Amino acid sequence: MFSKTCEYAIRAILFIAQKSKQGVKVSIKDVAKGIDSPEFFLGKILQELSRKGIVKSLKGPTGGFYLDDESMQYSLADVVIAIDGDKIFNGCGLGLKQCSEKQPCPIHKEFKKIRSDIFKLLENSKLGEFNDLLDKRLAVLKR
Amino acid sequence: MFSKTCEYAIRAILFIAQKSKQGVKVSIKDVAKGIDSPEFFLGKILQELSRKGIVKSLKGPTGGFYLDDESMQYSLADVVIAIDGDKIFNGCGLGLKQCSEKQPCPIHKEFKKIRSDIFKLLENSKLGEFNDLLDKRLAVLKR
DNA sequence: TTAATAAAAGATATTTTTATCTTTTATTTT
DNA sequence: AAAATAAAAGATAAAAATATCTTTTATTAA
C-alpha cells in the first residue's frame, strides 16, 4: 500500500505528535527506538518531512523534533503525499498512465471508490488525533 | 497499491482471457504489445502464472498462452496473491509485523475495512468477466 | 527427421528502494 | 570561547524490484 519509507514516516510523526503533546522534543534516536525503525534511515525521512514543514526541528542540545499546534493540524494524507506522492490517491490501479473516465482500465470505477475511501480516511486523520489512544496504549507504533 | 509486476500480470491475464474467449492463443510478444509492457519481463511473469496454474501455456508453433474454462473462473484476487502475496489483504497499513485487534496500529480498524473492500472487489472479479467490456473497447489495457 | 516456432529456464544488468556512515552546521551549556 | 549535542547534508552501500539477453526444451509443420 505505502512504501516502507512512508510507513516509517507515519509512525514517526505519530510518535512525535504524542511526545509533543507532552511538551517534549525527541531526537532521531528516540523516535527510532519508539517506532522500531533503522535510525539513520529515519533521519533522512524526518529531514524530508522537516523540509516540507510537516515536522519542526531544532539543532543542538535540547534540540530535536516536535510538532507545534499548526503542524498538529496536518493529516496523515499530507504525510503520505509528502513521502509517496499522490499516486495512491490518483494513480490507476493497473498502472495505466492515461487511465480516465473516458479511457478507463477494467476496474477503474471500483478502484476510484477504494482510492477515495483511503484518501478520506487519511485526510480525516489529523496528526494530533491519536495521542490519547497511544497514551492509553490502546494502539502501538512498534512491532 | 500493487507492484508493477502485479499490474502487468493483471493486464496480461485479462488480455489473454479476452483472446481466449475468441478461441485464440497468444504469444508473449502479442501480449506485451497488447498491454504495453516490456516483453522479456512479461515472459517471466507469465511463466510464474503458468507455474501456479492460473494461465495455461503450450510450446512450439501454434503454441502460446490461453485460459481454459477452469482458469476463467480464477479471480483477480488469485492473480494478486500469486504475484504479490496476501500482504495487501492481511498486512498492517503501517508495516507492523504483529498488528492485530489486541495490539493494533492507530489505523487498524479503518484499514481493515479498506483491505476487506479491496479483497471483495478483486475476489468478485472473475477473469472472464471483462471480455465484453474489452471487446466493446469500453475499457482498455494499455497506455 | 529436420527446420521453425514459442515457452521455460537460467544468467546478467539496470534501476529503485532501503539502509548506513561521515562530515558539516547550528545551537546550547559550561 | 570551547566542548558537547543534535539535526542537516552528503556520500556510499546493500537489497529488492524491474528489465534484458541467452540457452534449453517441447511441439509442430514441412
PDB file of N, CA, C and O in Angstrom, chain B residues 35-94:
ATOM      1  N   ILE B  35      -0.633  -5.011 -24.065  1.00  0.00           N
ATOM      2  CA  ILE B  35      -0.769  -4.309 -22.783  1.00  0.00           C
ATOM      3  C   ILE B  35       0.353  -3.296 -22.552  1.00  0.00           C
ATOM      4  O   ILE B  35       0.432  -2.698 -21.488  1.00  0.00           O
ATOM      5  N   ASP B  36       1.199  -3.152 -23.568  1.00  0.00           N
ATOM      6  CA  ASP B  36       2.260  -2.154 -23.481  1.00  0.00           C
ATOM      7  C   ASP B  36       3.190  -2.421 -22.287  1.00  0.00           C
ATOM      8  O   ASP B  36       3.346  -1.583 -21.396  1.00  0.00           O
ATOM      9  N   SER B  37       3.806  -3.589 -22.310  1.00  0.00           N
ATOM     10  CA  SER B  37       4.728  -3.966 -21.226  1.00  0.00           C
ATOM     11  C   SER B  37       6.030  -4.486 -21.826  1.00  0.00           C
ATOM     12  O   SER B  37       6.058  -4.891 -22.984  1.00  0.00           O
ATOM     13  N   PRO B  38       7.121  -4.470 -21.050  1.00  0.00           N
ATOM     14  CA  PRO B  38       8.386  -4.987 -21.566  1.00  0.00           C
ATOM     15  C   PRO B  38       8.282  -6.495 -21.793  1.00  0.00           C
ATOM     16  O   PRO B  38       7.891  -7.246 -20.900  1.00  0.00           O
ATOM     17  N   GLU B  39       8.654  -6.906 -22.994  1.00  0.00           N
ATOM     18  CA  GLU B  39       8.392  -8.273 -23.442  1.00  0.00           C
ATOM     19  C   GLU B  39       9.044  -9.351 -22.580  1.00  0.00           C
ATOM     20  O   GLU B  39       8.376 -10.275 -22.107  1.00  0.00           O
ATOM     21  N   PHE B  40      10.342  -9.220 -22.343  1.00  0.00           N
ATOM     22  CA  PHE B  40      11.040 -10.285 -21.618  1.00  0.00           C
ATOM     23  C   PHE B  40      10.576 -10.368 -20.164  1.00  0.00           C
ATOM     24  O   PHE B  40      10.484 -11.438 -19.586  1.00  0.00           O
ATOM     25  N   PHE B  41      10.329  -9.218 -19.631  1.00  0.00           N
ATOM     26  CA  PHE B  41       9.871  -9.176 -18.236  1.00  0.00           C
ATOM     27  C   PHE B  41       8.506  -9.837 -18.126  1.00  0.00           C
ATOM     28  O   PHE B  41       8.253 -10.659 -17.231  1.00  0.00           O
ATOM     29  N   LEU B  42       7.663  -9.530 -19.085  1.00  0.00           N
ATOM     30  CA  LEU B  42       6.342 -10.147 -19.105  1.00  0.00           C
ATOM     31  C   LEU B  42       6.461 -11.662 -19.233  1.00  0.00           C
ATOM     32  O   LEU B  42       5.702 -12.411 -18.610  1.00  0.00           O
ATOM     33  N   GLY B  43       7.453 -12.093 -20.013  1.00  0.00           N
ATOM     34  CA  GLY B  43       7.685 -13.533 -20.157  1.00  0.00           C
ATOM     35  C   GLY B  43       7.860 -14.204 -18.808  1.00  0.00           C
ATOM     36  O   GLY B  43       7.274 -15.247 -18.531  1.00  0.00           O
ATOM     37  N   LYS B  44       8.669 -13.567 -17.981  1.00  0.00           N
ATOM     38  CA  LYS B  44       8.910 -14.111 -16.642  1.00  0.00           C
ATOM     39  C   LYS B  44       7.623 -14.170 -15.821  1.00  0.00           C
ATOM     40  O   LYS B  44       7.376 -15.114 -15.073  1.00  0.00           O
ATOM     41  N   ILE B  45       6.832 -13.149 -15.953  1.00  0.00           N
ATOM     42  CA  ILE B  45       5.598 -13.071 -15.167  1.00  0.00           C
ATOM     43  C   ILE B  45       4.624 -14.167 -15.594  1.00  0.00           C
ATOM     44  O   ILE B  45       4.054 -14.879 -14.763  1.00  0.00           O
ATOM     45  N   LEU B  46       4.477 -14.330 -16.899  1.00  0.00           N
ATOM     46  CA  LEU B  46       3.559 -15.358 -17.400  1.00  0.00           C
ATOM     47  C   LEU B  46       4.057 -16.748 -17.028  1.00  0.00           C
ATOM     48  O   LEU B  46       3.273 -17.658 -16.739  1.00  0.00           O
ATOM     49  N   GLN B  47       5.370 -16.885 -17.040  1.00  0.00           N
ATOM     50  CA  GLN B  47       5.987 -18.146 -16.622  1.00  0.00           C
ATOM     51  C   GLN B  47       5.518 -18.491 -15.208  1.00  0.00           C
ATOM     52  O   GLN B  47       5.123 -19.631 -14.929  1.00  0.00           O
ATOM     53  N   GLU B  48       5.560 -17.493 -14.351  1.00  0.00           N
ATOM     54  CA  GLU B  48       5.155 -17.693 -12.958  1.00  0.00           C
ATOM     55  C   GLU B  48       3.662 -18.010 -12.842  1.00  0.00           C
ATOM     56  O   GLU B  48       3.273 -18.923 -12.117  1.00  0.00           O
ATOM     57  N   LEU B  49       2.861 -17.263 -13.562  1.00  0.00           N
ATOM     58  CA  LEU B  49       1.417 -17.511 -13.520  1.00  0.00           C
ATOM     59  C   LEU B  49       1.095 -18.888 -14.083  1.00  0.00           C
ATOM     60  O   LEU B  49       0.146 -19.542 -13.649  1.00  0.00           O
ATOM     61  N   SER B  50       1.892 -19.301 -15.037  1.00  0.00           N
ATOM     62  CA  SER B  50       1.705 -20.624 -15.644  1.00  0.00           C
ATOM     63  C   SER B  50       2.044 -21.716 -14.635  1.00  0.00           C
ATOM     64  O   SER B  50       1.314 -22.697 -14.480  1.00  0.00           O
ATOM     65  N   ARG B  51       3.172 -21.515 -13.924  1.00  0.00           N
ATOM     66  CA  ARG B  51       3.568 -22.476 -12.885  1.00  0.00           C
ATOM     67  C   ARG B  51       2.461 -22.652 -11.853  1.00  0.00           C
ATOM     68  O   ARG B  51       2.203 -23.751 -11.390  1.00  0.00           O
ATOM     69  N   LYS B  52       1.835 -21.526 -11.519  1.00  0.00           N
ATOM     70  CA  LYS B  52       0.801 -21.567 -10.494  1.00  0.00           C
ATOM     71  C   LYS B  52      -0.555 -22.004 -11.051  1.00  0.00           C
ATOM     72  O   LYS B  52      -1.551 -22.028 -10.339  1.00  0.00           O
ATOM     73  N   GLY B  53      -0.571 -22.302 -12.340  1.00  0.00           N
ATOM     74  CA  GLY B  53      -1.780 -22.860 -12.935  1.00  0.00           C
ATOM     75  C   GLY B  53      -2.864 -21.860 -13.270  1.00  0.00           C
ATOM     76  O   GLY B  53      -3.969 -22.240 -13.666  1.00  0.00           O
ATOM     77  N   ILE B  54      -2.559 -20.582 -13.162  1.00  0.00           N
ATOM     78  CA  ILE B  54      -3.586 -19.575 -13.434  1.00  0.00           C
ATOM     79  C   ILE B  54      -3.769 -19.354 -14.927  1.00  0.00           C
ATOM     80  O   ILE B  54      -4.858 -19.079 -15.406  1.00  0.00           O
ATOM     81  N   VAL B  55      -2.660 -19.517 -15.651  1.00  0.00           N
ATOM     82  CA  VAL B  55      -2.771 -19.438 -17.107  1.00  0.00           C
ATOM     83  C   VAL B  55      -2.209 -20.732 -17.683  1.00  0.00           C
ATOM     84  O   VAL B  55      -1.366 -21.395 -17.061  1.00  0.00           O
ATOM     85  N   LYS B  56      -2.723 -21.143 -18.824  1.00  0.00           N
ATOM     86  CA  LYS B  56      -2.221 -22.357 -19.482  1.00  0.00           C
ATOM     87  C   LYS B  56      -1.265 -21.951 -20.594  1.00  0.00           C
ATOM     88  O   LYS B  56      -1.424 -20.867 -21.178  1.00  0.00           O
ATOM     89  N   SER B  57      -0.310 -22.816 -20.886  1.00  0.00           N
ATOM     90  CA  SER B  57       0.603 -22.496 -21.981  1.00  0.00           C
ATOM     91  C   SER B  57       0.965 -23.743 -22.774  1.00  0.00           C
ATOM     92  O   SER B  57       0.930 -24.856 -22.257  1.00  0.00           O
ATOM     93  N   LEU B  58       1.286 -23.510 -24.027  1.00  0.00           N
ATOM     94  CA  LEU B  58       1.788 -24.583 -24.897  1.00  0.00           C
ATOM     95  C   LEU B  58       2.987 -24.065 -25.657  1.00  0.00           C
ATOM     96  O   LEU B  58       3.000 -22.923 -26.124  1.00  0.00           O
ATOM     97  N   LYS B  59       3.999 -24.929 -25.771  1.00  0.00           N
ATOM     98  CA  LYS B  59       5.199 -24.537 -26.518  1.00  0.00           C
ATOM     99  C   LYS B  59       5.013 -24.795 -28.013  1.00  0.00           C
ATOM    100  O   LYS B  59       4.057 -25.442 -28.423  1.00  0.00           O
ATOM    101  N   GLY B  60       6.007 -24.328 -28.752  1.00  0.00           N
ATOM    102  CA  GLY B  60       6.047 -24.627 -30.185  1.00  0.00           C
ATOM    103  C   GLY B  60       5.116 -23.794 -31.028  1.00  0.00           C
ATOM    104  O   GLY B  60       4.368 -22.972 -30.525  1.00  0.00           O
ATOM    105  N   PRO B  61       5.208 -23.999 -32.347  1.00  0.00           N
ATOM    106  CA  PRO B  61       4.333 -23.269 -33.269  1.00  0.00           C
ATOM    107  C   PRO B  61       2.882 -23.596 -32.918  1.00  0.00           C
ATOM    108  O   PRO B  61       2.611 -24.700 -32.469  1.00  0.00           O
ATOM    109  N   THR B  62       2.036 -22.653 -33.099  1.00  0.00           N
ATOM    110  CA  THR B  62       0.621 -22.731 -32.672  1.00  0.00           C
ATOM    111  C   THR B  62       0.508 -22.701 -31.144  1.00  0.00           C
ATOM    112  O   THR B  62      -0.588 -22.790 -30.626  1.00  0.00           O
ATOM    113  N   GLY B  63       1.649 -22.612 -30.486  1.00  0.00           N
ATOM    114  CA  GLY B  63       1.618 -22.533 -29.024  1.00  0.00           C
ATOM    115  C   GLY B  63       1.290 -21.126 -28.553  1.00  0.00           C
ATOM    116  O   GLY B  63       0.977 -20.248 -29.348  1.00  0.00           O
ATOM    117  N   GLY B  64       1.375 -20.947 -27.252  1.00  0.00           N
ATOM    118  CA  GLY B  64       1.091 -19.644 -26.680  1.00  0.00           C
ATOM    119  C   GLY B  64       0.357 -19.775 -25.362  1.00  0.00           C
ATOM    120  O   GLY B  64       0.281 -20.866 -24.797  1.00  0.00           O
ATOM    121  N   PHE B  65      -0.180 -18.669 -24.893  1.00  0.00           N
ATOM    122  CA  PHE B  65      -0.900 -18.666 -23.613  1.00  0.00           C
ATOM    123  C   PHE B  65      -2.401 -18.574 -23.833  1.00  0.00           C
ATOM    124  O   PHE B  65      -2.862 -17.973 -24.799  1.00  0.00           O
ATOM    125  N   TYR B  66      -3.125 -19.192 -22.938  1.00  0.00           N
ATOM    126  CA  TYR B  66      -4.584 -19.135 -23.023  1.00  0.00           C
ATOM    127  C   TYR B  66      -5.200 -19.491 -21.680  1.00  0.00           C
ATOM    128  O   TYR B  66      -4.519 -20.005 -20.787  1.00  0.00           O
ATOM    129  N   LEU B  67      -6.470 -19.208 -21.538  1.00  0.00           N
ATOM    130  CA  LEU B  67      -7.216 -19.610 -20.339  1.00  0.00           C
ATOM    131  C   LEU B  67      -8.271 -20.617 -20.755  1.00  0.00           C
ATOM    132  O   LEU B  67      -9.021 -20.373 -21.705  1.00  0.00           O
ATOM    133  N   ASP B  68      -8.319 -21.738 -20.071  1.00  0.00           N
ATOM    134  CA  ASP B  68      -9.427 -22.654 -20.325  1.00  0.00           C
ATOM    135  C   ASP B  68     -10.586 -22.275 -19.411  1.00  0.00           C
ATOM    136  O   ASP B  68     -10.486 -21.342 -18.619  1.00  0.00           O
ATOM    137  N   ASP B  69     -11.690 -22.991 -19.527  1.00  0.00           N
ATOM    138  CA  ASP B  69     -12.887 -22.625 -18.762  1.00  0.00           C
ATOM    139  C   ASP B  69     -12.593 -22.590 -17.266  1.00  0.00           C
ATOM    140  O   ASP B  69     -13.090 -21.725 -16.536  1.00  0.00           O
ATOM    141  N   GLU B  70     -11.773 -23.544 -16.843  1.00  0.00           N
ATOM    142  CA  GLU B  70     -11.414 -23.609 -15.442  1.00  0.00           C
ATOM    143  C   GLU B  70     -10.644 -22.353 -15.013  1.00  0.00           C
ATOM    144  O   GLU B  70     -10.996 -21.690 -14.044  1.00  0.00           O
ATOM    145  N   SER B  71      -9.611 -22.008 -15.778  1.00  0.00           N
ATOM    146  CA  SER B  71      -8.808 -20.821 -15.467  1.00  0.00           C
ATOM    147  C   SER B  71      -9.650 -19.559 -15.469  1.00  0.00           C
ATOM    148  O   SER B  71      -9.399 -18.622 -14.711  1.00  0.00           O
ATOM    149  N   MET B  72     -10.645 -19.566 -16.334  1.00  0.00           N
ATOM    150  CA  MET B  72     -11.508 -18.392 -16.463  1.00  0.00           C
ATOM    151  C   MET B  72     -12.245 -18.104 -15.152  1.00  0.00           C
ATOM    152  O   MET B  72     -12.724 -17.000 -14.933  1.00  0.00           O
ATOM    153  N   GLN B  73     -12.315 -19.094 -14.288  1.00  0.00           N
ATOM    154  CA  GLN B  73     -13.024 -18.916 -13.014  1.00  0.00           C
ATOM    155  C   GLN B  73     -12.139 -18.307 -11.915  1.00  0.00           C
ATOM    156  O   GLN B  73     -12.642 -17.933 -10.865  1.00  0.00           O
ATOM    157  N   TYR B  74     -10.850 -18.238 -12.167  1.00  0.00           N
ATOM    158  CA  TYR B  74      -9.997 -17.569 -11.192  1.00  0.00           C
ATOM    159  C   TYR B  74     -10.412 -16.106 -11.080  1.00  0.00           C
ATOM    160  O   TYR B  74     -11.002 -15.547 -12.013  1.00  0.00           O
ATOM    161  N   SER B  75     -10.072 -15.513  -9.954  1.00  0.00           N
ATOM    162  CA  SER B  75     -10.410 -14.107  -9.755  1.00  0.00           C
ATOM    163  C   SER B  75      -9.137 -13.259  -9.782  1.00  0.00           C
ATOM    164  O   SER B  75      -8.020 -13.779  -9.708  1.00  0.00           O
ATOM    165  N   LEU B  76      -9.326 -11.967  -9.857  1.00  0.00           N
ATOM    166  CA  LEU B  76      -8.178 -11.056  -9.805  1.00  0.00           C
ATOM    167  C   LEU B  76      -7.433 -11.201  -8.483  1.00  0.00           C
ATOM    168  O   LEU B  76      -6.219 -11.030  -8.430  1.00  0.00           O
ATOM    169  N   ALA B  77      -8.161 -11.574  -7.427  1.00  0.00           N
ATOM    170  CA  ALA B  77      -7.501 -11.780  -6.140  1.00  0.00           C
ATOM    171  C   ALA B  77      -6.477 -12.915  -6.250  1.00  0.00           C
ATOM    172  O   ALA B  77      -5.391 -12.841  -5.670  1.00  0.00           O
ATOM    173  N   ASP B  78      -6.825 -13.958  -6.994  1.00  0.00           N
ATOM    174  CA  ASP B  78      -5.894 -15.075  -7.173  1.00  0.00           C
ATOM    175  C   ASP B  78      -4.621 -14.610  -7.874  1.00  0.00           C
ATOM    176  O   ASP B  78      -3.509 -15.027  -7.521  1.00  0.00           O
ATOM    177  N   VAL B  79      -4.785 -13.755  -8.845  1.00  0.00           N
ATOM    178  CA  VAL B  79      -3.628 -13.239  -9.578  1.00  0.00           C
ATOM    179  C   VAL B  79      -2.757 -12.399  -8.653  1.00  0.00           C
ATOM    180  O   VAL B  79      -1.533 -12.570  -8.598  1.00  0.00           O
ATOM    181  N   VAL B  80      -3.394 -11.523  -7.908  1.00  0.00           N
ATOM    182  CA  VAL B  80      -2.648 -10.661  -6.986  1.00  0.00           C
ATOM    183  C   VAL B  80      -1.884 -11.508  -5.971  1.00  0.00           C
ATOM    184  O   VAL B  80      -0.696 -11.276  -5.716  1.00  0.00           O
ATOM    185  N   ILE B  81      -2.553 -12.484  -5.400  1.00  0.00           N
ATOM    186  CA  ILE B  81      -1.902 -13.335  -4.402  1.00  0.00           C
ATOM    187  C   ILE B  81      -0.740 -14.106  -5.030  1.00  0.00           C
ATOM    188  O   ILE B  81       0.327 -14.240  -4.422  1.00  0.00           O
ATOM    189  N   ALA B  82      -0.928 -14.560  -6.251  1.00  0.00           N
ATOM    190  CA  ALA B  82       0.132 -15.313  -6.934  1.00  0.00           C
ATOM    191  C   ALA B  82       1.386 -14.470  -7.123  1.00  0.00           C
ATOM    192  O   ALA B  82       2.507 -14.974  -7.043  1.00  0.00           O
ATOM    193  N   ILE B  83       1.212 -13.192  -7.337  1.00  0.00           N
ATOM    194  CA  ILE B  83       2.368 -12.329  -7.631  1.00  0.00           C
ATOM    195  C   ILE B  83       2.843 -11.543  -6.403  1.00  0.00           C
ATOM    196  O   ILE B  83       4.026 -11.563  -6.072  1.00  0.00           O
ATOM    197  N   ASP B  84       1.941 -10.871  -5.739  1.00  0.00           N
ATOM    198  CA  ASP B  84       2.339 -10.010  -4.613  1.00  0.00           C
ATOM    199  C   ASP B  84       2.133 -10.667  -3.247  1.00  0.00           C
ATOM    200  O   ASP B  84       2.490 -10.080  -2.223  1.00  0.00           O
ATOM    201  N   GLY B  85       1.548 -11.837  -3.232  1.00  0.00           N
ATOM    202  CA  GLY B  85       1.219 -12.437  -1.938  1.00  0.00           C
ATOM    203  C   GLY B  85      -0.018 -11.784  -1.337  1.00  0.00           C
ATOM    204  O   GLY B  85      -0.679 -10.986  -1.992  1.00  0.00           O
ATOM    205  N   ASP B  86      -0.291 -12.089  -0.083  1.00  0.00           N
ATOM    206  CA  ASP B  86      -1.531 -11.569   0.510  1.00  0.00           C
ATOM    207  C   ASP B  86      -1.290 -10.377   1.430  1.00  0.00           C
ATOM    208  O   ASP B  86      -2.160  -9.990   2.192  1.00  0.00           O
ATOM    209  N   LYS B  87      -0.094  -9.808   1.344  1.00  0.00           N
ATOM    210  CA  LYS B  87       0.245  -8.661   2.176  1.00  0.00           C
ATOM    211  C   LYS B  87      -0.804  -7.558   2.076  1.00  0.00           C
ATOM    212  O   LYS B  87      -1.215  -6.987   3.083  1.00  0.00           O
ATOM    213  N   ILE B  88      -1.238  -7.276   0.887  1.00  0.00           N
ATOM    214  CA  ILE B  88      -2.182  -6.177   0.720  1.00  0.00           C
ATOM    215  C   ILE B  88      -3.520  -6.460   1.379  1.00  0.00           C
ATOM    216  O   ILE B  88      -4.235  -5.548   1.773  1.00  0.00           O
ATOM    217  N   PHE B  89      -3.853  -7.748   1.507  1.00  0.00           N
ATOM    218  CA  PHE B  89      -5.126  -8.103   2.128  1.00  0.00           C
ATOM    219  C   PHE B  89      -5.015  -8.269   3.637  1.00  0.00           C
ATOM    220  O   PHE B  89      -5.970  -8.050   4.369  1.00  0.00           O
ATOM    221  N   ASN B  90      -3.853  -8.704   4.093  1.00  0.00           N
ATOM    222  CA  ASN B  90      -3.704  -9.013   5.515  1.00  0.00           C
ATOM    223  C   ASN B  90      -2.681  -8.168   6.255  1.00  0.00           C
ATOM    224  O   ASN B  90      -2.698  -8.117   7.477  1.00  0.00           O
ATOM    225  N   GLY B  91      -1.770  -7.541   5.510  1.00  0.00           N
ATOM    226  CA  GLY B  91      -0.700  -6.803   6.175  1.00  0.00           C
ATOM    227  C   GLY B  91      -1.182  -5.538   6.871  1.00  0.00           C
ATOM    228  O   GLY B  91      -2.242  -5.015   6.554  1.00  0.00           O
ATOM    229  N   CYS B  92      -0.390  -5.061   7.805  1.00  0.00           N
ATOM    230  CA  CYS B  92      -0.682  -3.816   8.517  1.00  0.00           C
ATOM    231  C   CYS B  92      -0.357  -2.619   7.621  1.00  0.00           C
ATOM    232  O   CYS B  92       0.668  -2.605   6.944  1.00  0.00           O
ATOM    233  N   GLY B  93      -1.234  -1.621   7.643  1.00  0.00           N
ATOM    234  CA  GLY B  93      -1.036  -0.431   6.828  1.00  0.00           C
ATOM    235  C   GLY B  93       0.217   0.343   7.201  1.00  0.00           C
ATOM    236  O   GLY B  93       0.807   1.032   6.378  1.00  0.00           O
ATOM    237  N   LEU B  94       0.653   0.212   8.442  1.00  0.00           N
ATOM    238  CA  LEU B  94       1.843   0.935   8.902  1.00  0.00           C
ATOM    239  C   LEU B  94       3.059   0.023   9.016  1.00  0.00           C
ATOM    240  O   LEU B  94       4.081   0.411   9.592  1.00  0.00           O
TER     241      LEU B  94
END
